[in-house]
mmCIF file of C-alpha atoms in Angstrom:
data_model
loop_
_atom_site.group_PDB
_atom_site.id
_atom_site.type_symbol
_atom_site.label_atom_id
_atom_site.label_comp_id
_atom_site.label_asym_id
_atom_site.label_seq_id
_atom_site.Cartn_x
_atom_site.Cartn_y
_atom_site.Cartn_z
ATOM 1 C CA UNK A 1 96.136 70.983 103.205
ATOM 2 C CA UNK A 2 95.023 73.822 105.419
ATOM 3 C CA UNK A 3 92.159 73.811 107.902
ATOM 4 C CA UNK A 4 89.985 75.434 105.223
ATOM 5 C CA UNK A 5 90.666 72.547 102.838
ATOM 6 C CA UNK A 6 92.932 74.573 100.570
ATOM 7 C CA UNK A 7 96.464 73.974 99.383
ATOM 8 C CA UNK A 8 99.087 76.480 98.239
ATOM 9 C CA UNK A 9 99.495 76.170 94.454
ATOM 10 C CA UNK A 10 103.294 75.975 94.747
ATOM 11 C CA UNK A 11 103.018 73.146 97.302
ATOM 12 C CA UNK A 12 100.514 71.374 95.068
ATOM 13 C CA UNK A 13 102.921 71.376 92.122
ATOM 14 C CA UNK A 14 105.895 70.208 94.179
ATOM 15 C CA UNK A 15 103.871 67.678 96.180
ATOM 16 C CA UNK A 16 102.557 66.103 92.972
ATOM 17 C CA UNK A 17 106.144 65.850 91.676
ATOM 18 C CA UNK A 18 105.282 68.054 88.700
ATOM 19 C CA UNK A 19 108.294 70.248 89.503
ATOM 20 C CA UNK A 20 111.477 69.674 91.457
ATOM 21 C CA UNK A 21 111.341 72.638 93.833
ATOM 22 C CA UNK A 22 109.223 75.513 95.105
ATOM 23 C CA UNK A 23 111.421 77.920 93.134
ATOM 24 C CA UNK A 24 110.783 75.994 89.933
ATOM 25 C CA UNK A 25 107.035 76.020 90.630
ATOM 26 C CA UNK A 26 107.058 79.795 91.208
ATOM 27 C CA UNK A 27 108.980 80.367 87.965
ATOM 28 C CA UNK A 28 106.595 78.173 86.007
ATOM 29 C CA UNK A 29 103.586 80.048 87.400
ATOM 30 C CA UNK A 30 105.147 83.464 86.745
ATOM 31 C CA UNK A 31 105.924 82.459 83.147
ATOM 32 C CA UNK A 32 102.311 81.442 82.532
ATOM 33 C CA UNK A 33 102.967 77.713 82.370
ATOM 34 C CA UNK A 34 100.284 76.581 84.813
ATOM 35 C CA UNK A 35 96.607 76.144 83.959
ATOM 36 C CA UNK A 36 93.761 74.673 85.964
ATOM 37 C CA UNK A 37 90.578 73.829 84.062
ATOM 38 C CA UNK A 38 91.926 75.888 81.157
ATOM 39 C CA UNK A 39 92.450 79.001 83.291
ATOM 40 C CA UNK A 40 95.991 80.357 83.469
ATOM 41 C CA UNK A 41 97.295 80.669 87.023
ATOM 42 C CA UNK A 42 99.598 83.648 87.565
ATOM 43 C CA UNK A 43 99.401 84.174 91.333
ATOM 44 C CA UNK A 44 102.093 82.292 93.273
ATOM 45 C CA UNK A 45 100.256 82.987 96.551
ATOM 46 C CA UNK A 46 97.060 81.279 95.395
ATOM 47 C CA UNK A 47 95.527 78.826 97.871
#
């Protein structure tokens, strides 16, 4: 968690044990496999 209260989407996925590595999280995002509140996430730099 940053000072602004944000977290990098890749770190969120790995920290929640939804994926095994940062690389796997990036791939999943790039392939359109991540949604938050129904909105597809496609930016691996999202905080």
